[in-house]
Amino acid sequence: MKHLIQISTMFLLAFVISTVTNAKTQVVKLVTEYHENPIGIDIKTPRLSWQLISDEDNIMQTAYEIRAAGSIKNLSKKSKQLWLTGKVESDKSVNINYEGAALKSMERVYWQVRVWDNNKKASDWSEPAFWEMGILETASWTASWITMPNEKEYDGSSRPAQYYRNEFDAAKKIKSARIYATSLGLFELFLNGEKVGDQLFTPGWTSYNKRLQYQVYDVTSMIQKNNAIGAIVGDGWYRGNIGFRGQHSYYGDKLALLIQIKIEYTDGSSETIVSNKNWKVSNGPILESDIYNGELYDSRLEMDGWNKTGFDDGNWQNVAEVNHSKDILVAPQGVPVKAIEEISAIELITTPKGETVLDMGQNMVGWIRVKIKGNKGDTIRMKFAEVLDKEGNFYTANLRAAKVTNTYIKKSDGVEIYEPHFTFHGFRFVMLEGLAEAPNLGDVTGIVIHSEMKPTGTFSCSNPLINQLQHNIQWGQKGNFLDVPTDCPQRDERLGWTGDAQAFSMTAAYNFDVSAFYTKWMKDFVADQLPNGKVQHVIPDVLNGDGGATGWADAVAIIPWTVYRIYGDKRILEENYSAITKWVKYMETRAGDDFLWTGDPHFGDWLAFASTSSSYPGATTEKDLIATAYYCYTTNLTSKIAKILGKTSDAEKYKKLAKSIKKAFADEFITPNGRLVSHTQTAYALALSFGLMPDDLVEKAAGYIAADVEKFKHLTTGFLGTPLLCSTLSNIGRDDLAFMLLNRKEYPSWLYPVTQGATTIWERWDGQKPDGTFQNVGMNSFNHYAYGAIGEWLYSYVAGINIDIKNPGYKHILLNPHFGGELDYVSANFQSMFGEIKSDWKLTDGEFVYTVEVPANTTATVTLPSVKLKNVKVNSVLNSKKLSGGKQLGNAVIFEIGSGSYSFSYSVE
């Protein structure tokens, strides 16, 4: 029976052509180091990128010209330019190194680019973009670190936040003004009573004693003739509770502040205002602020006008200057944490215990803004939880030692509005205590916070449960990507676990732009790596050097490799190459002459399916097998990286080492009949995905993993096996099993939590059991993204958006969709560095519909399964022209296409 398969599309333009130019190709979306118009960078050779848009098909850049200057008007004046490339014959439009005049501290540089396309048309110059340098030399920091003297000793509770202030004049007309600020602890900054910037949890979390970020703010419009500068500093990660070992003050015991204000006047003069001994400090209404435990805020202690001019600070203390290094100060490369969205409560619940609980409808990360009614002196407590228990009562046992409570004391008899400062919570439910009357739903607003990553990917399909799974994956990422990729956002942990991050890294990069986020985080791998090459379990390291676990420490190589693949970023490989090779050397030392990494403690296939039923067994994969597999994989990956970087001898060295490890693995862990000593899905997924099986035993191993899945009809994998499972099954030609696992709704599966009402990914397959009871309270997060790594397979295999590693960063795109699982349609897009990529397919009543879009300055290979070339028709959507070409490869047809929107149609048996 033949089905007509039409691959068509709606006429969608992914751009708007300007009406003020005749050029059909335009240059848009200029970025510097992955940021639009960044202020305060310290990269002396910043990289520039742009995109092209056109109303024509098959547009490629053939040349570009960049010009840069200190002002917009000087861009067109050759004598004033900092850089003019001239016409450069190149199709490169991503990460072009600046090669102009040496850059100076606090210098702003404007730049433009124009291009020539393959139709020999020149674009107009782009709209100007800019970047601004931060402080490049330590000597340029003239401010002093200041702190509160005679602070009370730590007594087990968080100490009060510190309030700093000073006043200054700016009598002349302002040309520009910048604040450069950082702290030991977290800070909020104010100028003339107004909050400066919208960033949260500044200066961010880094390996504070080695790398401390500062922020730069453009405050030109905020400066007045008479000014007051104020700051609040709280414990944060620096000296608050951190980790699950009861640690406090891990980085230091004293909070401190460093502020430098640079004002330039229109008459050419300038002035610098700095933090010094002339500043004042006091405590205020924030009596406790802790990331895990929450905030205690007594509004009766508010000091009206403390951050404005004319405030009487006679009762405040003089600050003390403190000797703390400025050599460690760095400009931020990541993306700031911000309040991204607001959500409303959906239900007010009175639990069987009589608790007043609000359901936000979504497991989120942040806090609530609440309107509080009552009397002066009333104490209102806000407690946070992810779930309700079996009986419908508020449940916090899984939060372990974290108190997750915000407490507010009213200052008046009127309505007051409160939200905290230096704490965040992972929650869906909020319990309110101490209210004079029951709240209205409108009294509470959920403030969702995370690093301000731009969404880049969407995936949807005809199965609403899978759509909810995708929703859960993305919300799990949002909630845990808060300056570092944490494992969970709610209990007394919230650490940058490396294994979780590497397993999820490709899915993360499909969902959001993580280029700058990962670039920043990798700096702390280098900072915290031990001299012997050991990479810690968590980055930044707060576990006192604990590390060296296979599959976790390998993140030092895997995440830079992900960034290279997704963004074509070669520099991240260069910057981390030494750390990567040190880690390989550490593994080499641990393995010894037999090339087998055995005997060391590891996490293994963490939280793999386990069962106490003899008829429903779990799966335990030998840790030595996993360790040796990753030893080979990362060594082989290091060889590839060395080759890309032009390190030929290193590439050969690591290739040879990987070959020896592979042979040792086969001798130790594979029987002559292709069976692994650990007969588990994870073991076979690792061996097949990492290329560890001898060629003549691949088919045998494929049969074993398929038989295991067929036998149990469910997955048995943990954190390391799960990301590889469906892709392994697909690669051995068993899409039927991969889709079966995807669609399974019973425990254990991806959709089981969805059927239980999950709105984020769970740490365990059965965090909440079918009878409503919970897993072990010691480790049962309901917002833990690791198992969300299935997202990579959804984007790359089901939707078919893939990377050509020979042309990374989607310069050349591989579009190869796969159908199955009773899905009627799949729609996916990805915002690459070149523009939007789309891959959609639809099957209705025997009619199949497929849409592709390819951005300008890229090409794509489209692979159509189960078809003969003679039956395929191809049309360009933009100009309605029929296209020819294509070649038969087995049962598939391959087309090479340029940019544009295309439709394909064909009939298949």
Short mmCIF file of N, CA and C in Angstrom, two decimals, residues 741-876:
data_model
loop_
_atom_site.label_atom_id
_atom_site.label_comp_id
_atom_site.label_asym_id
_atom_site.label_seq_id
_atom_site.Cartn_x
_atom_site.Cartn_y
_atom_site.Cartn_z
N LEU A 741 10.48 2.93 25.30
CA LEU A 741 10.95 3.49 26.57
C LEU A 741 10.46 4.92 26.75
N LEU A 742 10.48 5.70 25.69
CA LEU A 742 10.02 7.08 25.78
C LEU A 742 8.55 7.14 26.17
N ASN A 743 7.74 6.28 25.61
CA ASN A 743 6.29 6.34 25.81
C ASN A 743 5.80 5.61 27.06
N ARG A 744 6.65 4.87 27.70
CA ARG A 744 6.23 4.11 28.89
C ARG A 744 5.77 5.08 29.98
N LYS A 745 4.66 4.74 30.61
CA LYS A 745 4.08 5.61 31.65
C LYS A 745 4.23 5.02 33.05
N GLU A 746 4.57 3.75 33.14
CA GLU A 746 4.72 3.14 34.46
C GLU A 746 6.15 3.32 34.96
N TYR A 747 6.31 3.21 36.26
CA TYR A 747 7.65 3.25 36.86
C TYR A 747 8.44 2.02 36.42
N PRO A 748 9.73 2.15 36.08
CA PRO A 748 10.51 3.39 35.94
C PRO A 748 10.45 3.90 34.49
N SER A 749 10.27 5.19 34.35
CA SER A 749 10.22 5.78 33.02
C SER A 749 10.26 7.29 33.14
N TRP A 750 10.45 7.95 31.99
CA TRP A 750 10.43 9.42 31.97
C TRP A 750 9.03 9.96 32.19
N LEU A 751 8.02 9.22 31.72
CA LEU A 751 6.66 9.73 31.81
C LEU A 751 5.97 9.37 33.12
N TYR A 752 6.53 8.44 33.90
CA TYR A 752 5.89 8.13 35.18
C TYR A 752 5.75 9.38 36.05
N PRO A 753 6.81 10.17 36.26
CA PRO A 753 6.61 11.39 37.06
C PRO A 753 5.58 12.33 36.47
N VAL A 754 5.49 12.37 35.14
CA VAL A 754 4.49 13.23 34.50
C VAL A 754 3.09 12.78 34.90
N THR A 755 2.87 11.48 34.91
CA THR A 755 1.54 10.98 35.32
C THR A 755 1.25 11.25 36.78
N GLN A 756 2.30 11.51 37.56
CA GLN A 756 2.13 11.82 38.98
C GLN A 756 2.02 13.32 39.23
N GLY A 757 1.94 14.10 38.16
CA GLY A 757 1.77 15.54 38.30
C GLY A 757 3.04 16.34 38.38
N ALA A 758 4.18 15.74 38.03
CA ALA A 758 5.47 16.45 38.11
C ALA A 758 5.49 17.63 37.14
N THR A 759 6.14 18.71 37.55
CA THR A 759 6.34 19.86 36.67
C THR A 759 7.83 20.16 36.46
N THR A 760 8.68 19.33 37.05
CA THR A 760 10.13 19.36 36.82
C THR A 760 10.62 17.91 36.82
N ILE A 761 11.88 17.70 36.47
CA ILE A 761 12.47 16.35 36.47
C ILE A 761 12.84 15.96 37.90
N TRP A 762 12.58 14.71 38.26
CA TRP A 762 12.89 14.21 39.60
C TRP A 762 14.31 13.64 39.67
N GLU A 763 14.84 13.62 40.88
CA GLU A 763 16.15 13.02 41.12
C GLU A 763 16.10 11.50 40.96
N ARG A 764 15.00 10.90 41.40
CA ARG A 764 14.83 9.45 41.34
C ARG A 764 13.67 9.11 40.41
N TRP A 765 13.76 7.91 39.85
CA TRP A 765 12.67 7.47 38.99
C TRP A 765 11.35 7.38 39.77
N ASP A 766 11.45 7.07 41.07
CA ASP A 766 10.24 6.92 41.89
C ASP A 766 10.31 7.82 43.12
N GLY A 767 10.60 9.11 42.90
CA GLY A 767 10.62 10.05 44.01
C GLY A 767 9.32 10.02 44.81
N GLN A 768 8.23 9.90 44.07
CA GLN A 768 6.92 9.68 44.68
C GLN A 768 6.37 8.38 44.11
N LYS A 769 6.05 7.45 44.98
CA LYS A 769 5.61 6.12 44.54
C LYS A 769 4.14 6.13 44.18
N PRO A 770 3.69 5.11 43.46
CA PRO A 770 2.28 5.08 43.04
C PRO A 770 1.30 5.18 44.19
N ASP A 771 1.69 4.74 45.38
CA ASP A 771 0.77 4.82 46.52
C ASP A 771 0.83 6.17 47.23
N GLY A 772 1.61 7.10 46.70
CA GLY A 772 1.68 8.43 47.27
C GLY A 772 2.77 8.62 48.30
N THR A 773 3.46 7.54 48.67
CA THR A 773 4.57 7.67 49.61
C THR A 773 5.83 8.10 48.87
N PHE A 774 6.87 8.46 49.63
CA PHE A 774 8.07 9.03 49.04
C PHE A 774 9.28 8.12 49.19
N GLN A 775 10.26 8.37 48.36
CA GLN A 775 11.56 7.70 48.46
C GLN A 775 12.30 8.20 49.71
N ASN A 776 13.51 7.69 49.89
CA ASN A 776 14.35 8.04 51.03
C ASN A 776 14.49 9.55 51.17
N VAL A 777 14.17 10.09 52.35
CA VAL A 777 14.20 11.54 52.54
C VAL A 777 15.61 12.12 52.42
N GLY A 778 16.63 11.27 52.57
CA GLY A 778 17.99 11.77 52.50
C GLY A 778 18.42 12.19 51.12
N MET A 779 17.69 11.72 50.09
CA MET A 779 18.07 12.05 48.72
C MET A 779 16.86 11.91 47.83
N ASN A 780 16.03 12.92 47.82
CA ASN A 780 14.80 12.83 47.05
C ASN A 780 14.33 14.20 46.59
N SER A 781 15.11 14.75 45.68
CA SER A 781 14.78 16.05 45.10
C SER A 781 13.74 15.88 44.01
N PHE A 782 12.81 16.82 43.94
CA PHE A 782 11.81 16.82 42.88
C PHE A 782 12.14 17.87 41.81
N ASN A 783 13.37 18.37 41.82
CA ASN A 783 13.84 19.28 40.78
C ASN A 783 15.32 19.01 40.58
N HIS A 784 15.62 18.06 39.69
CA HIS A 784 16.96 17.53 39.52
C HIS A 784 17.10 17.15 38.04
N TYR A 785 17.79 17.93 37.24
CA TYR A 785 17.66 17.84 35.79
C TYR A 785 18.31 16.65 35.13
N ALA A 786 19.12 15.85 35.82
CA ALA A 786 19.98 14.86 35.17
C ALA A 786 19.22 13.92 34.24
N TYR A 787 18.12 13.35 34.69
CA TYR A 787 17.37 12.42 33.84
C TYR A 787 16.69 13.13 32.67
N GLY A 788 16.68 14.44 32.68
CA GLY A 788 16.17 15.20 31.54
C GLY A 788 17.08 15.15 30.33
N ALA A 789 18.21 14.43 30.44
CA ALA A 789 19.15 14.33 29.31
C ALA A 789 18.53 13.62 28.11
N ILE A 790 17.35 13.01 28.25
CA ILE A 790 16.65 12.45 27.11
C ILE A 790 16.33 13.54 26.09
N GLY A 791 16.32 14.79 26.52
CA GLY A 791 16.04 15.90 25.61
C GLY A 791 16.96 15.94 24.41
N GLU A 792 18.21 15.55 24.59
CA GLU A 792 19.15 15.55 23.46
C GLU A 792 18.66 14.62 22.36
N TRP A 793 18.18 13.45 22.73
CA TRP A 793 17.68 12.49 21.73
C TRP A 793 16.42 13.03 21.06
N LEU A 794 15.56 13.70 21.79
CA LEU A 794 14.35 14.27 21.20
C LEU A 794 14.70 15.30 20.13
N TYR A 795 15.64 16.20 20.44
CA TYR A 795 16.03 17.22 19.47
C TYR A 795 16.82 16.63 18.29
N SER A 796 17.81 15.81 18.62
CA SER A 796 18.77 15.39 17.59
C SER A 796 18.30 14.21 16.76
N TYR A 797 17.52 13.32 17.36
CA TYR A 797 17.11 12.11 16.64
C TYR A 797 15.66 12.19 16.17
N VAL A 798 14.73 12.44 17.09
CA VAL A 798 13.32 12.47 16.71
C VAL A 798 13.05 13.67 15.79
N ALA A 799 13.50 14.85 16.21
CA ALA A 799 13.35 16.03 15.36
C ALA A 799 14.43 16.10 14.29
N GLY A 800 15.59 15.56 14.59
CA GLY A 800 16.63 15.43 13.57
C GLY A 800 17.51 16.64 13.36
N ILE A 801 17.70 17.48 14.38
CA ILE A 801 18.60 18.63 14.26
C ILE A 801 19.96 18.23 14.81
N ASN A 802 20.92 18.08 13.93
CA ASN A 802 22.22 17.53 14.32
C ASN A 802 23.38 18.41 13.86
N ILE A 803 24.52 18.16 14.49
CA ILE A 803 25.76 18.90 14.23
C ILE A 803 26.67 18.08 13.32
N ASP A 804 27.27 18.75 12.37
CA ASP A 804 28.36 18.17 11.58
C ASP A 804 29.65 18.56 12.28
N ILE A 805 30.30 17.62 12.95
CA ILE A 805 31.46 17.96 13.77
C ILE A 805 32.62 18.49 12.92
N LYS A 806 32.61 18.22 11.60
CA LYS A 806 33.63 18.80 10.73
C LYS A 806 33.38 20.29 10.50
N ASN A 807 32.15 20.71 10.73
CA ASN A 807 31.77 22.13 10.61
C ASN A 807 30.93 22.50 11.83
N PRO A 808 31.57 22.61 13.01
CA PRO A 808 30.82 22.76 14.26
C PRO A 808 30.08 24.09 14.34
N GLY A 809 29.19 24.17 15.32
CA GLY A 809 28.45 25.40 15.52
C GLY A 809 27.30 25.57 14.55
N TYR A 810 26.90 24.47 13.86
CA TYR A 810 25.81 24.49 12.86
C TYR A 810 26.16 25.32 11.63
N LYS A 811 27.45 25.40 11.33
CA LYS A 811 27.83 25.99 10.05
C LYS A 811 27.31 25.11 8.92
N HIS A 812 27.40 23.81 9.12
CA HIS A 812 26.73 22.85 8.25
C HIS A 812 25.84 22.00 9.14
N ILE A 813 24.56 21.90 8.75
CA ILE A 813 23.55 21.29 9.60
C ILE A 813 23.16 19.93 9.02
N LEU A 814 22.99 18.96 9.89
CA LEU A 814 22.50 17.65 9.48
C LEU A 814 21.05 17.53 9.94
N LEU A 815 20.14 17.42 8.98
CA LEU A 815 18.71 17.30 9.27
C LEU A 815 18.27 15.89 8.91
N ASN A 816 17.95 15.11 9.95
CA ASN A 816 17.67 13.69 9.74
C ASN A 816 16.60 13.23 10.71
N PRO A 817 15.34 13.56 10.46
CA PRO A 817 14.27 13.22 11.40
C PRO A 817 13.95 11.73 11.39
N HIS A 818 13.40 11.26 12.50
CA HIS A 818 13.00 9.86 12.63
C HIS A 818 11.60 9.79 13.22
N PHE A 819 10.86 8.83 12.71
CA PHE A 819 9.45 8.77 13.05
C PHE A 819 9.16 7.47 13.79
N GLY A 820 8.24 7.54 14.71
CA GLY A 820 7.88 6.35 15.46
C GLY A 820 7.12 6.72 16.71
N GLY A 821 6.91 5.72 17.54
CA GLY A 821 6.27 5.98 18.82
C GLY A 821 4.84 6.46 18.71
N GLU A 822 4.19 6.18 17.57
CA GLU A 822 2.81 6.60 17.34
C GLU A 822 2.65 8.13 17.39
N LEU A 823 3.72 8.85 17.11
CA LEU A 823 3.65 10.30 17.06
C LEU A 823 3.08 10.73 15.72
N ASP A 824 2.19 11.71 15.75
CA ASP A 824 1.60 12.24 14.53
C ASP A 824 2.34 13.45 14.01
N TYR A 825 2.99 14.18 14.91
CA TYR A 825 3.79 15.31 14.46
C TYR A 825 4.87 15.62 15.48
N VAL A 826 5.92 16.25 14.99
CA VAL A 826 7.00 16.77 15.82
C VAL A 826 7.38 18.14 15.25
N SER A 827 7.56 19.11 16.13
CA SER A 827 7.98 20.44 15.70
C SER A 827 9.13 20.89 16.61
N ALA A 828 10.24 21.23 16.01
CA ALA A 828 11.40 21.67 16.79
C ALA A 828 12.11 22.80 16.07
N ASN A 829 12.64 23.71 16.85
CA ASN A 829 13.53 24.73 16.27
C ASN A 829 14.68 24.99 17.22
N PHE A 830 15.72 25.55 16.65
CA PHE A 830 16.92 25.86 17.44
C PHE A 830 17.52 27.16 16.92
N GLN A 831 17.78 28.09 17.83
CA GLN A 831 18.40 29.36 17.48
C GLN A 831 19.92 29.20 17.55
N SER A 832 20.53 28.97 16.42
CA SER A 832 21.97 28.80 16.37
C SER A 832 22.66 30.16 16.31
N MET A 833 23.98 30.16 16.33
CA MET A 833 24.74 31.40 16.18
C MET A 833 24.52 32.04 14.80
N PHE A 834 23.99 31.26 13.84
CA PHE A 834 23.75 31.77 12.49
C PHE A 834 22.30 32.18 12.29
N GLY A 835 21.42 31.72 13.16
CA GLY A 835 20.00 32.01 13.01
C GLY A 835 19.17 30.77 13.31
N GLU A 836 17.89 30.84 12.96
CA GLU A 836 16.96 29.79 13.34
C GLU A 836 17.02 28.59 12.40
N ILE A 837 17.05 27.41 13.02
CA ILE A 837 16.96 26.14 12.31
C ILE A 837 15.61 25.51 12.69
N LYS A 838 14.87 25.04 11.69
CA LYS A 838 13.59 24.39 11.97
C LYS A 838 13.55 23.02 11.33
N SER A 839 12.92 22.09 12.02
CA SER A 839 12.71 20.75 11.49
C SER A 839 11.37 20.25 12.03
N ASP A 840 10.36 20.23 11.18
CA ASP A 840 9.02 19.82 11.59
C ASP A 840 8.54 18.67 10.70
N TRP A 841 7.82 17.73 11.32
CA TRP A 841 7.14 16.74 10.50
C TRP A 841 5.77 16.43 11.06
N LYS A 842 4.88 15.98 10.16
CA LYS A 842 3.51 15.73 10.55
C LYS A 842 2.94 14.59 9.72
N LEU A 843 2.20 13.69 10.38
CA LEU A 843 1.58 12.55 9.72
C LEU A 843 0.11 12.52 10.09
N THR A 844 -0.75 12.72 9.10
CA THR A 844 -2.19 12.75 9.34
C THR A 844 -2.90 11.96 8.25
N ASP A 845 -3.61 10.90 8.66
CA ASP A 845 -4.37 10.08 7.71
C ASP A 845 -3.53 9.65 6.52
N GLY A 846 -2.33 9.19 6.81
CA GLY A 846 -1.46 8.70 5.76
C GLY A 846 -0.71 9.76 4.99
N GLU A 847 -0.91 11.03 5.33
CA GLU A 847 -0.23 12.12 4.65
C GLU A 847 0.84 12.69 5.57
N PHE A 848 2.04 12.71 5.07
CA PHE A 848 3.19 13.13 5.88
C PHE A 848 3.68 14.51 5.46
N VAL A 849 3.95 15.38 6.42
CA VAL A 849 4.33 16.76 6.14
C VAL A 849 5.62 17.08 6.88
N TYR A 850 6.58 17.63 6.17
CA TYR A 850 7.88 17.95 6.78
C TYR A 850 8.33 19.34 6.35
N THR A 851 8.86 20.13 7.27
CA THR A 851 9.31 21.50 7.02
C THR A 851 10.73 21.68 7.51
N VAL A 852 11.56 22.32 6.71
CA VAL A 852 12.90 22.66 7.18
C VAL A 852 13.19 24.12 6.87
N GLU A 853 13.90 24.76 7.77
CA GLU A 853 14.43 26.10 7.53
C GLU A 853 15.91 26.10 7.89
N VAL A 854 16.69 26.72 7.02
CA VAL A 854 18.14 26.77 7.17
C VAL A 854 18.56 28.23 7.13
N PRO A 855 19.30 28.71 8.15
CA PRO A 855 19.65 30.14 8.18
C PRO A 855 20.71 30.51 7.15
N ALA A 856 20.74 31.79 6.82
CA ALA A 856 21.74 32.31 5.88
C ALA A 856 23.15 32.03 6.38
N ASN A 857 24.04 31.86 5.43
CA ASN A 857 25.46 31.58 5.68
C ASN A 857 25.70 30.19 6.25
N THR A 858 24.74 29.29 6.05
CA THR A 858 24.94 27.90 6.40
C THR A 858 24.42 27.03 5.27
N THR A 859 24.78 25.77 5.33
CA THR A 859 24.24 24.77 4.42
C THR A 859 23.74 23.60 5.26
N ALA A 860 23.03 22.69 4.61
CA ALA A 860 22.47 21.55 5.35
C ALA A 860 22.44 20.32 4.47
N THR A 861 22.55 19.17 5.12
CA THR A 861 22.31 17.88 4.48
C THR A 861 21.02 17.32 5.04
N VAL A 862 20.04 17.10 4.17
CA VAL A 862 18.75 16.53 4.58
C VAL A 862 18.73 15.07 4.20
N THR A 863 18.49 14.21 5.16
CA THR A 863 18.41 12.78 4.92
C THR A 863 16.97 12.31 5.09
N LEU A 864 16.39 11.78 4.04
CA LEU A 864 15.00 11.32 4.04
C LEU A 864 14.98 9.80 4.07
N PRO A 865 14.35 9.21 5.08
CA PRO A 865 14.40 7.75 5.21
C PRO A 865 13.33 7.06 4.36
N SER A 866 13.62 5.80 4.00
CA SER A 866 12.65 4.90 3.38
C SER A 866 12.02 5.49 2.13
N VAL A 867 12.85 5.84 1.15
CA VAL A 867 12.33 6.46 -0.06
C VAL A 867 13.29 6.24 -1.22
N LYS A 868 12.72 6.24 -2.42
CA LYS A 868 13.51 6.20 -3.63
C LYS A 868 13.62 7.61 -4.20
N LEU A 869 14.79 7.94 -4.72
CA LEU A 869 15.06 9.29 -5.21
C LEU A 869 14.03 9.73 -6.26
N LYS A 870 13.62 8.80 -7.10
CA LYS A 870 12.71 9.18 -8.19
C LYS A 870 11.35 9.65 -7.68
N ASN A 871 11.05 9.32 -6.43
CA ASN A 871 9.74 9.69 -5.88
C ASN A 871 9.74 11.00 -5.11
N VAL A 872 10.89 11.64 -5.02
CA VAL A 872 11.01 12.82 -4.18
C VAL A 872 10.91 14.09 -5.01
N LYS A 873 10.12 15.03 -4.53
CA LYS A 873 10.06 16.37 -5.11
C LYS A 873 10.48 17.37 -4.04
N VAL A 874 11.23 18.38 -4.47
CA VAL A 874 11.74 19.38 -3.53
C VAL A 874 11.35 20.75 -4.04
N ASN A 875 10.82 21.57 -3.15
CA ASN A 875 10.45 22.94 -3.50
C ASN A 875 11.04 23.93 -2.52
N SER A 876 11.46 25.06 -3.05
CA SER A 876 11.83 26.18 -2.20
C SER A 876 10.57 26.95 -1.86
#
